mmCIF file of C-alpha atoms in Angstrom:
data_model
loop_
_atom_site.group_PDB
_atom_site.id
_atom_site.type_symbol
_atom_site.label_atom_id
_atom_site.label_comp_id
_atom_site.label_asym_id
_atom_site.label_seq_id
_atom_site.Cartn_x
_atom_site.Cartn_y
_atom_site.Cartn_z
ATOM 1 C CA MET A 59 -18.682 4.172 -6.236
ATOM 2 C CA ALA A 60 -21.277 4.934 -3.600
ATOM 3 C CA ASP A 61 -19.920 6.450 -0.400
ATOM 4 C CA LEU A 62 -20.488 3.861 2.292
ATOM 5 C CA GLN A 63 -19.024 5.768 5.198
ATOM 6 C CA ASP A 64 -22.462 6.675 6.599
ATOM 7 C CA ASP A 65 -22.932 2.979 7.420
ATOM 8 C CA ILE A 66 -20.096 3.064 9.922
ATOM 9 C CA PRO A 67 -21.292 3.254 13.543
ATOM 10 C CA THR A 68 -20.144 6.181 15.635
ATOM 11 C CA THR A 69 -17.764 5.602 18.504
ATOM 12 C CA THR A 70 -18.162 6.639 22.113
ATOM 13 C CA GLU A 71 -15.923 9.473 23.264
ATOM 14 C CA VAL A 72 -14.803 10.344 26.748
ATOM 15 C CA GLY A 73 -16.929 13.205 28.072
ATOM 16 C CA GLU A 74 -16.355 16.017 30.527
ATOM 17 C CA ASP A 75 -18.180 14.091 33.268
ATOM 18 C CA ASP A 76 -15.138 11.848 33.573
ATOM 19 C CA ILE A 77 -13.228 14.727 35.275
ATOM 20 C CA LEU A 78 -13.940 15.343 38.984
ATOM 21 C CA PRO A 79 -15.800 18.660 39.375
ATOM 22 C CA ASP A 80 -13.760 19.923 42.335
ATOM 23 C CA ALA A 81 -10.342 18.944 41.063
ATOM 24 C CA PRO A 82 -8.422 20.787 38.349
ATOM 25 C CA PRO A 83 -7.548 18.672 35.342
ATOM 26 C CA PRO A 84 -4.071 17.125 35.630
ATOM 27 C CA VAL A 85 -1.261 18.783 33.737
ATOM 28 C CA PRO A 86 0.550 16.219 31.580
ATOM 29 C CA VAL A 87 4.283 16.068 32.152
ATOM 30 C CA SER A 88 6.843 14.821 29.633
ATOM 31 C CA LEU A 89 9.537 12.289 30.467
ATOM 32 C CA ASP A 90 12.088 15.006 31.177
ATOM 33 C CA GLY A 91 9.761 16.645 33.724
ATOM 34 C CA ALA A 92 8.824 19.657 31.577
ATOM 35 C CA ALA A 93 5.254 20.549 30.726
ATOM 36 C CA PRO A 94 4.531 19.952 27.037
ATOM 37 C CA HIS A 95 3.545 22.670 24.595
ATOM 38 C CA PRO A 96 -0.201 23.321 24.440
ATOM 39 C CA GLU A 97 -1.985 21.337 21.744
ATOM 40 C CA GLN A 98 -2.001 23.026 18.360
ATOM 41 C CA PRO A 99 -5.335 24.075 16.847
ATOM 42 C CA ALA A 100 -6.767 21.640 14.303
ATOM 43 C CA ALA A 101 -6.548 24.188 11.471
ATOM 44 C CA GLU A 102 -2.876 24.787 12.201
ATOM 45 C CA LEU A 103 -2.129 21.058 12.230
ATOM 46 C CA LEU A 104 -3.952 20.609 8.920
ATOM 47 C CA ALA A 105 -1.981 23.448 7.334
ATOM 48 C CA GLN A 106 1.231 21.872 8.633
ATOM 49 C CA ALA A 107 0.151 18.514 7.157
ATOM 50 C CA HIS A 108 -0.425 20.082 3.736
ATOM 51 C CA ALA A 109 3.007 21.720 3.861
ATOM 52 C CA LEU A 110 4.704 18.455 4.826
ATOM 53 C CA LEU A 111 2.921 16.480 2.102
ATOM 54 C CA ALA A 112 3.913 19.060 -0.478
ATOM 55 C CA GLU A 113 7.516 18.041 0.251
ATOM 56 C CA HIS A 114 6.883 14.341 0.935
ATOM 57 C CA PRO A 115 3.801 13.196 -1.016
ATOM 58 C CA VAL A 116 1.936 9.956 -0.447
ATOM 59 C CA ALA A 117 2.968 6.747 -2.187
ATOM 60 C CA ASP A 118 -0.302 4.820 -1.904
ATOM 61 C CA GLY A 119 0.251 1.070 -1.787
ATOM 62 C CA TYR A 120 -3.051 -0.203 -3.183
ATOM 63 C CA SER A 121 -5.738 1.158 -5.507
ATOM 64 C CA GLY A 122 -8.599 -0.781 -7.086
ATOM 65 C CA LEU A 123 -9.210 1.921 -9.684
ATOM 66 C CA PRO A 124 -8.630 -0.195 -12.846
ATOM 67 C CA TRP A 125 -11.291 -2.717 -11.844
ATOM 68 C CA ALA A 126 -13.724 0.070 -10.872
ATOM 69 C CA LEU A 127 -13.249 1.882 -14.188
ATOM 70 C CA ARG A 128 -13.965 -1.177 -16.310
ATOM 71 C CA HIS A 129 -17.630 -0.990 -15.250
ATOM 72 C CA LEU A 130 -18.046 2.660 -16.291
ATOM 73 C CA PRO A 131 -19.139 3.498 -19.850
ATOM 74 C CA TRP A 132 -17.384 6.874 -19.676
ATOM 75 C CA TYR A 133 -15.108 8.682 -17.225
ATOM 76 C CA ASP A 134 -12.710 11.623 -17.019
ATOM 77 C CA LEU A 135 -10.136 11.379 -14.255
ATOM 78 C CA GLN A 136 -8.480 14.640 -15.259
ATOM 79 C CA LEU A 137 -11.500 16.871 -14.613
ATOM 80 C CA GLY A 138 -12.923 14.702 -11.838
ATOM 81 C CA GLU A 139 -15.062 11.581 -11.644
ATOM 82 C CA ALA A 140 -17.743 11.267 -8.970
ATOM 83 C CA ALA A 141 -18.347 7.568 -9.683
ATOM 84 C CA VAL A 142 -14.989 6.564 -8.135
ATOM 85 C CA ASP A 143 -12.951 7.481 -5.063
ATOM 86 C CA THR A 144 -9.851 8.511 -7.009
ATOM 87 C CA ASP A 145 -9.283 11.126 -9.698
ATOM 88 C CA VAL A 146 -6.550 13.599 -10.528
ATOM 89 C CA PRO A 147 -8.056 16.632 -8.702
ATOM 90 C CA ARG A 148 -8.558 14.642 -5.500
ATOM 91 C CA MET A 149 -5.094 13.083 -5.715
ATOM 92 C CA ARG A 150 -3.626 16.566 -6.056
ATOM 93 C CA GLU A 151 -5.670 17.782 -3.074
ATOM 94 C CA GLY A 152 -4.509 14.763 -1.057
ATOM 95 C CA HIS A 153 -0.867 15.125 -2.242
ATOM 96 C CA VAL A 154 -0.723 11.634 -3.766
ATOM 97 C CA GLY A 155 2.546 11.343 -5.704
ATOM 98 C CA ALA A 156 2.491 7.634 -6.554
ATOM 99 C CA LEU A 157 -0.222 5.002 -6.706
ATOM 100 C CA PHE A 158 0.066 1.215 -6.915
ATOM 101 C CA TRP A 159 -2.751 -0.015 -9.180
ATOM 102 C CA SER A 160 -4.005 -3.493 -8.342
ATOM 103 C CA LEU A 161 -4.545 -5.924 -11.219
ATOM 104 C CA HIS A 162 -7.710 -7.492 -9.864
ATOM 105 C CA LEU A 163 -8.851 -10.856 -11.238
ATOM 106 C CA PRO A 164 -12.426 -12.188 -11.292
ATOM 107 C CA GLU A 165 -13.194 -14.896 -8.766
ATOM 108 C CA GLY A 166 -12.058 -18.375 -9.725
ATOM 109 C CA PRO A 167 -10.644 -17.884 -13.233
ATOM 110 C CA GLY A 168 -9.182 -21.064 -14.676
ATOM 111 C CA GLY A 169 -8.006 -22.701 -17.835
ATOM 112 C CA GLY A 170 -5.777 -19.819 -18.794
ATOM 113 C CA ARG A 171 -8.410 -17.220 -17.907
ATOM 114 C CA ALA A 172 -6.252 -15.797 -15.085
ATOM 115 C CA VAL A 173 -3.492 -14.900 -17.536
ATOM 116 C CA SER A 174 -5.860 -13.278 -20.030
ATOM 117 C CA ALA A 175 -7.637 -11.399 -17.215
ATOM 118 C CA ALA A 176 -4.287 -10.037 -16.001
ATOM 119 C CA LEU A 177 -3.336 -8.962 -19.519
ATOM 120 C CA GLU A 178 -6.718 -7.266 -19.963
ATOM 121 C CA GLN A 179 -6.115 -5.334 -16.743
ATOM 122 C CA LEU A 180 -2.652 -4.319 -17.952
ATOM 123 C CA ASP A 181 -4.151 -3.140 -21.217
ATOM 124 C CA LEU A 182 -6.816 -1.142 -19.370
ATOM 125 C CA VAL A 183 -4.196 0.536 -17.167
ATOM 126 C CA ARG A 184 -2.181 1.581 -20.206
ATOM 127 C CA THR A 185 -5.344 2.906 -21.891
ATOM 128 C CA VAL A 186 -6.331 4.922 -18.816
ATOM 129 C CA VAL A 187 -2.864 6.410 -18.345
ATOM 130 C CA GLU A 188 -2.523 7.289 -22.040
ATOM 131 C CA ALA A 189 -5.938 8.999 -21.917
ATOM 132 C CA HIS A 190 -4.776 11.243 -19.037
ATOM 133 C CA PRO A 191 -1.225 12.320 -19.946
ATOM 134 C CA GLU A 192 -1.467 15.608 -18.063
ATOM 135 C CA GLY A 193 -2.150 13.884 -14.758
ATOM 136 C CA LEU A 194 -0.798 10.318 -14.869
ATOM 137 C CA ARG A 195 2.421 8.600 -15.904
ATOM 138 C CA LEU A 196 3.120 4.857 -15.975
ATOM 139 C CA VAL A 197 6.437 4.101 -14.243
ATOM 140 C CA ARG A 198 8.583 1.099 -13.321
ATOM 141 C CA THR A 199 11.372 2.352 -11.045
ATOM 142 C CA ALA A 200 11.926 4.620 -8.055
ATOM 143 C CA GLY A 201 13.790 7.065 -10.287
ATOM 144 C CA GLN A 202 10.873 7.244 -12.710
ATOM 145 C CA ILE A 203 8.526 7.978 -9.796
ATOM 146 C CA ILE A 204 10.641 11.017 -8.923
ATOM 147 C CA ASP A 205 10.747 12.094 -12.577
ATOM 148 C CA ALA A 206 6.951 11.890 -12.760
ATOM 149 C CA ARG A 207 6.619 13.955 -9.602
ATOM 150 C CA ASN A 208 9.022 16.591 -10.920
ATOM 151 C CA CYS A 209 6.845 16.834 -14.045
ATOM 152 C CA GLY A 210 3.681 17.291 -12.012
ATOM 153 C CA ARG A 211 2.298 13.810 -12.752
ATOM 154 C CA VAL A 212 1.028 11.085 -10.442
ATOM 155 C CA ALA A 213 3.207 7.992 -10.905
ATOM 156 C CA VAL A 214 1.251 4.799 -11.607
ATOM 157 C CA VAL A 215 2.996 1.584 -10.506
ATOM 158 C CA LEU A 216 1.626 -1.775 -11.710
ATOM 159 C CA GLY A 217 0.743 -4.183 -8.922
ATOM 160 C CA PRO A 218 -0.014 -5.961 -6.805
ATOM 161 C CA ALA A 219 -1.308 -8.726 -9.056
ATOM 162 C CA PRO A 220 -2.665 -11.986 -7.605
ATOM 163 C CA GLY A 221 -0.251 -14.886 -7.776
ATOM 164 C CA ALA A 222 -2.810 -16.763 -9.882
ATOM 165 C CA ALA A 223 -1.934 -14.408 -12.739
ATOM 166 C CA VAL A 224 1.326 -16.280 -13.392
ATOM 167 C CA GLU A 225 -0.485 -19.633 -13.848
ATOM 168 C CA ASP A 226 2.370 -21.557 -12.150
ATOM 169 C CA SER A 227 4.722 -20.429 -14.940
ATOM 170 C CA LEU A 228 7.928 -18.506 -14.391
ATOM 171 C CA GLY A 229 7.864 -17.578 -18.082
ATOM 172 C CA ILE A 230 4.567 -15.758 -17.574
ATOM 173 C CA LEU A 231 6.058 -14.028 -14.512
ATOM 174 C CA ARG A 232 8.883 -12.728 -16.700
ATOM 175 C CA ILE A 233 6.439 -11.520 -19.354
ATOM 176 C CA LEU A 234 4.370 -9.668 -16.762
ATOM 177 C CA ARG A 235 7.554 -8.066 -15.413
ATOM 178 C CA ASP A 236 8.520 -6.976 -18.926
ATOM 179 C CA LEU A 237 5.079 -5.335 -19.171
ATOM 180 C CA GLY A 238 5.767 -3.387 -15.974
ATOM 181 C CA LEU A 239 4.512 -5.520 -13.063
ATOM 182 C CA ARG A 240 6.312 -4.665 -9.807
ATOM 183 C CA VAL A 241 4.346 -6.483 -7.059
ATOM 184 C CA LEU A 242 2.927 -10.031 -6.906
ATOM 185 C CA THR A 243 0.672 -11.309 -4.095
ATOM 186 C CA LEU A 244 1.618 -14.856 -3.071
ATOM 187 C CA ALA A 245 -1.581 -15.865 -1.258
ATOM 188 C CA GLY A 246 -4.156 -17.972 -3.061
ATOM 189 C CA THR A 247 -1.718 -20.109 -5.077
ATOM 190 C CA ALA A 248 -0.938 -23.807 -5.052
ATOM 191 C CA TRP A 249 2.677 -23.070 -4.147
ATOM 192 C CA ALA A 250 2.089 -20.732 -1.159
ATOM 193 C CA GLY A 251 -0.401 -22.398 1.147
ATOM 194 C CA ALA A 252 -1.065 -23.009 4.816
ATOM 195 C CA SER A 253 2.112 -25.078 5.245
ATOM 196 C CA GLY A 254 4.303 -22.447 3.582
ATOM 197 C CA LEU A 255 6.114 -22.215 0.271
ATOM 198 C CA THR A 256 6.569 -25.376 -1.761
ATOM 199 C CA ARG A 257 9.877 -25.961 -3.530
ATOM 200 C CA PHE A 258 8.366 -24.362 -6.614
ATOM 201 C CA GLY A 259 7.126 -21.459 -4.483
ATOM 202 C CA GLU A 260 10.669 -20.886 -3.272
ATOM 203 C CA GLU A 261 11.831 -20.851 -6.887
ATOM 204 C CA VAL A 262 9.143 -18.257 -7.678
ATOM 205 C CA VAL A 263 10.471 -15.991 -4.913
ATOM 206 C CA ARG A 264 14.051 -16.382 -6.154
ATOM 207 C CA GLU A 265 12.984 -15.522 -9.696
ATOM 208 C CA MET A 266 11.025 -12.511 -8.408
ATOM 209 C CA ASN A 267 14.206 -11.325 -6.695
ATOM 210 C CA ARG A 268 16.098 -11.722 -9.974
ATOM 211 C CA LEU A 269 13.443 -9.724 -11.812
ATOM 212 C CA GLY A 270 12.900 -7.025 -9.198
ATOM 213 C CA VAL A 271 9.277 -8.021 -8.550
ATOM 214 C CA LEU A 272 8.334 -7.472 -4.918
ATOM 215 C CA ALA A 273 6.618 -10.244 -2.939
ATOM 216 C CA ASP A 274 3.355 -9.277 -1.215
ATOM 217 C CA VAL A 275 2.388 -11.632 1.640
ATOM 218 C CA THR A 276 -0.940 -9.969 2.467
ATOM 219 C CA GLY A 277 -3.396 -12.711 3.390
ATOM 220 C CA ALA A 278 -0.716 -15.410 3.263
ATOM 221 C CA SER A 279 -0.367 -18.005 6.001
ATOM 222 C CA PRO A 280 2.141 -17.304 8.783
ATOM 223 C CA ALA A 281 4.314 -20.147 7.455
ATOM 224 C CA THR A 282 4.363 -18.604 3.962
ATOM 225 C CA ALA A 283 5.099 -15.125 5.311
ATOM 226 C CA GLU A 284 7.912 -16.375 7.549
ATOM 227 C CA ARG A 285 9.541 -18.457 4.813
ATOM 228 C CA THR A 286 9.278 -15.604 2.304
ATOM 229 C CA LEU A 287 10.903 -13.196 4.762
ATOM 230 C CA ALA A 288 13.732 -15.660 5.356
ATOM 231 C CA LEU A 289 14.267 -16.453 1.673
ATOM 232 C CA SER A 290 13.806 -13.140 -0.125
ATOM 233 C CA LYS A 291 16.859 -10.975 -0.756
ATOM 234 C CA THR A 292 14.625 -7.967 -1.387
ATOM 235 C CA PRO A 293 12.200 -6.325 1.060
ATOM 236 C CA VAL A 294 8.837 -8.068 1.443
ATOM 237 C CA LEU A 295 5.569 -6.116 1.347
ATOM 238 C CA CYS A 296 2.259 -6.426 3.110
ATOM 239 C CA THR A 297 0.196 -4.124 0.901
ATOM 240 C CA ARG A 298 -2.989 -4.264 3.027
ATOM 241 C CA SER A 299 -2.135 -5.247 6.593
ATOM 242 C CA ALA A 300 -2.664 -3.481 9.907
ATOM 243 C CA ALA A 301 -2.016 -4.611 13.511
ATOM 244 C CA ARG A 302 -3.860 -7.731 14.675
ATOM 245 C CA ALA A 303 -3.159 -6.755 18.281
ATOM 246 C CA LEU A 304 -5.586 -3.848 17.802
ATOM 247 C CA ARG A 305 -8.100 -5.467 15.446
ATOM 248 C CA PRO A 306 -8.279 -9.249 14.857
ATOM 249 C CA HIS A 307 -8.764 -9.184 11.095
ATOM 250 C CA PRO A 308 -7.234 -12.203 9.272
ATOM 251 C CA ALA A 309 -5.204 -9.938 6.935
ATOM 252 C CA ASN A 310 -3.720 -8.004 9.860
ATOM 253 C CA LEU A 311 -0.316 -9.033 11.191
ATOM 254 C CA PRO A 312 0.449 -10.362 14.684
ATOM 255 C CA ASP A 313 3.261 -8.680 16.546
ATOM 256 C CA GLU A 314 5.708 -11.539 15.963
ATOM 257 C CA LEU A 315 5.346 -11.135 12.194
ATOM 258 C CA LEU A 316 5.654 -7.362 12.490
ATOM 259 C CA VAL A 317 8.921 -7.851 14.373
ATOM 260 C CA ALA A 318 10.180 -10.229 11.673
ATOM 261 C CA LEU A 319 9.090 -7.835 8.931
ATOM 262 C CA GLY A 320 10.953 -5.000 10.617
ATOM 263 C CA ALA A 321 14.088 -7.102 11.040
ATOM 264 C CA ALA A 322 13.974 -7.941 7.309
ATOM 265 C CA LYS A 323 13.456 -4.254 6.356
ATOM 266 C CA GLY A 324 10.092 -5.076 4.796
ATOM 267 C CA LEU A 325 7.116 -2.755 4.600
ATOM 268 C CA CYS A 326 3.684 -3.004 6.224
ATOM 269 C CA MET A 327 1.276 -0.724 4.349
ATOM 270 C CA VAL A 328 -1.640 0.007 6.670
ATOM 271 C CA PRO A 329 -5.008 0.089 4.826
ATOM 272 C CA LEU A 330 -7.532 2.877 5.333
ATOM 273 C CA THR A 331 -10.481 0.549 5.793
ATOM 274 C CA ALA A 332 -13.058 0.501 8.585
ATOM 275 C CA GLU A 333 -12.978 -3.296 8.697
ATOM 276 C CA GLN A 334 -9.235 -3.614 9.245
ATOM 277 C CA THR A 335 -8.331 -0.434 11.113
ATOM 278 C CA GLY A 336 -11.566 0.976 12.552
ATOM 279 C CA PRO A 337 -14.177 3.636 11.728
ATOM 280 C CA THR A 338 -12.262 6.814 12.632
ATOM 281 C CA VAL A 339 -9.028 8.634 11.814
ATOM 282 C CA PRO A 340 -7.689 8.063 15.360
ATOM 283 C CA ASP A 341 -8.304 4.322 14.901
ATOM 284 C CA VAL A 342 -6.113 4.320 11.778
ATOM 285 C CA ALA A 343 -3.492 6.375 13.609
ATOM 286 C CA ASP A 344 -3.491 3.803 16.437
ATOM 287 C CA HIS A 345 -2.507 1.100 13.928
ATOM 288 C CA LEU A 346 0.204 3.294 12.421
ATOM 289 C CA ASP A 347 1.549 3.998 15.923
ATOM 290 C CA HIS A 348 1.571 0.293 16.723
ATOM 291 C CA VAL A 349 3.289 -0.821 13.517
ATOM 292 C CA ARG A 350 5.887 1.947 13.877
ATOM 293 C CA ASP A 351 6.584 0.988 17.501
ATOM 294 C CA VAL A 352 6.815 -2.768 16.821
ATOM 295 C CA ALA A 353 8.409 -2.922 13.352
ATOM 296 C CA GLY A 354 10.150 0.455 13.271
ATOM 297 C CA PRO A 355 9.518 3.727 11.403
ATOM 298 C CA GLU A 356 11.306 2.405 8.292
ATOM 299 C CA CYS A 357 8.763 -0.394 7.928
ATOM 300 C CA VAL A 358 5.391 1.377 7.871
ATOM 301 C CA GLY A 359 3.526 2.799 4.871
ATOM 302 C CA LEU A 360 0.041 3.745 3.671
ATOM 303 C CA SER A 361 -2.462 1.833 1.581
ATOM 304 C CA GLY A 362 -5.581 3.790 0.661
ATOM 305 C CA THR A 363 -7.414 0.757 -0.799
ATOM 306 C CA TYR A 364 -9.717 3.216 -2.555
ATOM 307 C CA ASP A 365 -12.048 1.929 -5.281
ATOM 308 C CA SER A 366 -11.746 -1.617 -3.959
ATOM 309 C CA GLY A 367 -15.292 -1.932 -2.619
ATOM 310 C CA VAL A 368 -14.466 -1.498 1.079
ATOM 311 C CA VAL A 369 -15.858 0.943 3.650
ATOM 312 C CA HIS A 370 -13.459 3.709 4.687
ATOM 313 C CA PRO A 371 -13.173 5.493 8.038
ATOM 314 C CA ARG A 372 -14.959 8.783 8.512
ATOM 315 C CA ASP A 373 -12.976 11.730 7.111
ATOM 316 C CA LEU A 374 -10.950 9.326 4.909
ATOM 317 C CA ALA A 375 -13.586 8.719 2.243
ATOM 318 C CA ASP A 376 -11.409 9.357 -0.816
ATOM 319 C CA ALA A 377 -7.892 10.105 -2.035
ATOM 320 C CA SER A 378 -8.111 13.791 -1.068
ATOM 321 C CA ARG A 379 -8.218 13.112 2.684
ATOM 322 C CA TYR A 380 -4.621 12.150 3.463
ATOM 323 C CA PRO A 381 -3.818 15.533 5.079
ATOM 324 C CA HIS A 382 -6.387 14.800 7.804
ATOM 325 C CA LEU A 383 -4.574 11.583 8.713
ATOM 326 C CA ILE A 384 -1.170 13.301 8.697
ATOM 327 C CA ALA A 385 -2.578 16.086 10.897
ATOM 328 C CA GLU A 386 -3.628 13.460 13.445
ATOM 329 C CA LEU A 387 -0.141 11.930 13.398
ATOM 330 C CA LEU A 388 1.408 15.372 13.873
ATOM 331 C CA ARG A 389 -0.877 15.868 16.873
ATOM 332 C CA ARG A 390 0.471 12.610 18.290
ATOM 333 C CA GLY A 391 4.065 13.784 17.982
ATOM 334 C CA TRP A 392 5.277 12.033 14.832
ATOM 335 C CA SER A 393 8.407 13.796 13.613
ATOM 336 C CA GLU A 394 8.806 15.149 10.095
ATOM 337 C CA ALA A 395 11.449 12.486 9.426
ATOM 338 C CA GLU A 396 9.082 9.689 10.473
ATOM 339 C CA LEU A 397 6.248 11.103 8.382
ATOM 340 C CA ALA A 398 8.524 11.506 5.350
ATOM 341 C CA LEU A 399 9.365 7.796 5.609
ATOM 342 C CA LEU A 400 5.711 6.846 6.077
ATOM 343 C CA THR A 401 4.391 8.728 3.074
ATOM 344 C CA TRP A 402 7.216 8.531 0.538
ATOM 345 C CA GLY A 403 10.639 7.408 1.712
ATOM 346 C CA ASN A 404 9.918 3.790 2.629
ATOM 347 C CA VAL A 405 8.366 2.985 -0.759
ATOM 348 C CA GLN A 406 11.337 4.583 -2.504
ATOM 349 C CA ARG A 407 13.739 2.513 -0.393
ATOM 350 C CA VAL A 408 11.933 -0.744 -1.136
ATOM 351 C CA LEU A 409 11.802 -0.159 -4.898
ATOM 352 C CA ARG A 410 15.447 0.922 -5.067
ATOM 353 C CA SER A 411 16.502 -2.117 -3.050
ATOM 354 C CA ALA A 412 14.578 -4.443 -5.387
ATOM 355 C CA ASP A 413 16.164 -2.848 -8.460
ATOM 356 C CA PHE A 414 19.687 -3.065 -7.016
ATOM 357 C CA THR A 415 19.227 -6.698 -5.979
ATOM 358 C CA ALA A 416 17.822 -7.600 -9.393
ATOM 359 C CA ARG A 417 20.796 -6.097 -11.245
ATOM 360 C CA ALA A 418 23.207 -8.020 -9.053
ATOM 361 C CA ALA A 419 21.242 -11.295 -9.286
ATOM 362 C CA GLN A 420 21.056 -11.167 -13.075
ATOM 363 C CA HIS A 421 24.859 -11.303 -13.217
ATOM 364 C CA ARG A 422 24.920 -14.416 -11.044
ATOM 365 C CA ARG A 423 21.806 -16.319 -12.062
ATOM 366 C CA ASP A 424 20.137 -17.153 -15.361
ATOM 367 C CA ALA A 425 16.385 -17.155 -15.819
ATOM 368 C CA SER A 426 14.841 -20.152 -14.095
ATOM 369 C CA THR A 427 13.221 -22.836 -16.278
ATOM 370 C CA ALA A 428 11.773 -24.759 -13.320
ATOM 371 C CA ARG A 429 8.262 -26.176 -13.632
ATOM 372 C CA ILE A 430 5.857 -26.870 -10.824
ATOM 373 C CA GLY A 431 5.626 -30.532 -11.860
ATOM 374 C CA ASP A 432 9.392 -30.909 -11.621
ATOM 375 C CA LEU A 433 9.682 -29.511 -8.094
ATOM 376 C CA GLY A 434 6.276 -30.362 -6.667
ATOM 377 C CA THR A 435 5.589 -30.056 -2.948
ATOM 378 C CA PRO A 436 8.163 -29.731 -0.131
#
């Protein structure tokens, strides 16, 4: 994929002329009255970021790699592939330990085409992973992610898939789960619209809970997001959402939804895109700061959105650049515990919670046979 980062306009920085010539620069003072430590050199922060990520690698919440690869006649992710943003060498350089692969669907598929398109994407993912056994491993659970990491492999998690892939059929949802699907995006369906979840939509969420499939409310209406948060017994994801208070993108979350997501122990995975978070690393860090402060450190994650056709901030052009973002967060005073949650721990918590809830629900509830025509609208 062509590197589009040169198209991003540069930002204006504060210059030295903003300091009065006859007055010494003010010395910042911490809350306890003590002068802070001098700022660490950039090279030292970057080395510290690499060391931290070696212990707590990145679980990247969204990758468009399967859809990007389908247009290439030949590729080798193990040795490196310049035509895409993600390959094994760059994931190793960026300390990526797990990657959620989106099952992208062509625009407007109908008449059963959405189901076949989803199955074709699943087949492609399996083919890609099997062709790169030294670097990739297809996984389903949090425990399998750790096993893959211990074996030196990048864990590939299936999802998110668009809600259209289930074709308003809970049976198809179960089949996709049996094939490994872990995340389903609710937006863009007849049962999760502007007015919220229909009765059938609520049944879909309950069945997802029973199966351990996580609900993704990225791009969903506020009514759908709020109802899903209230109904779901497992954590809810926003796989590509930043802070609307900082950048008014429609997929970004307002503070009231961030508060509700934090209260429900959900996860907002901030995308590394110039459109949603801004053109620089500090812009992305501002969104991460905001989500952490509003929703809590247990409710913020990362979503590279590489190979999805979007423009990325400068210095975050591909999957190798995560240490530069972590170095910026270290400079801002993020603790190791907070960074460990951001990169790895929060995704592990969400997956483990979904698996635990599913095991319990399957003892109490049989598979739903509800049909959209039977339940209809609210």
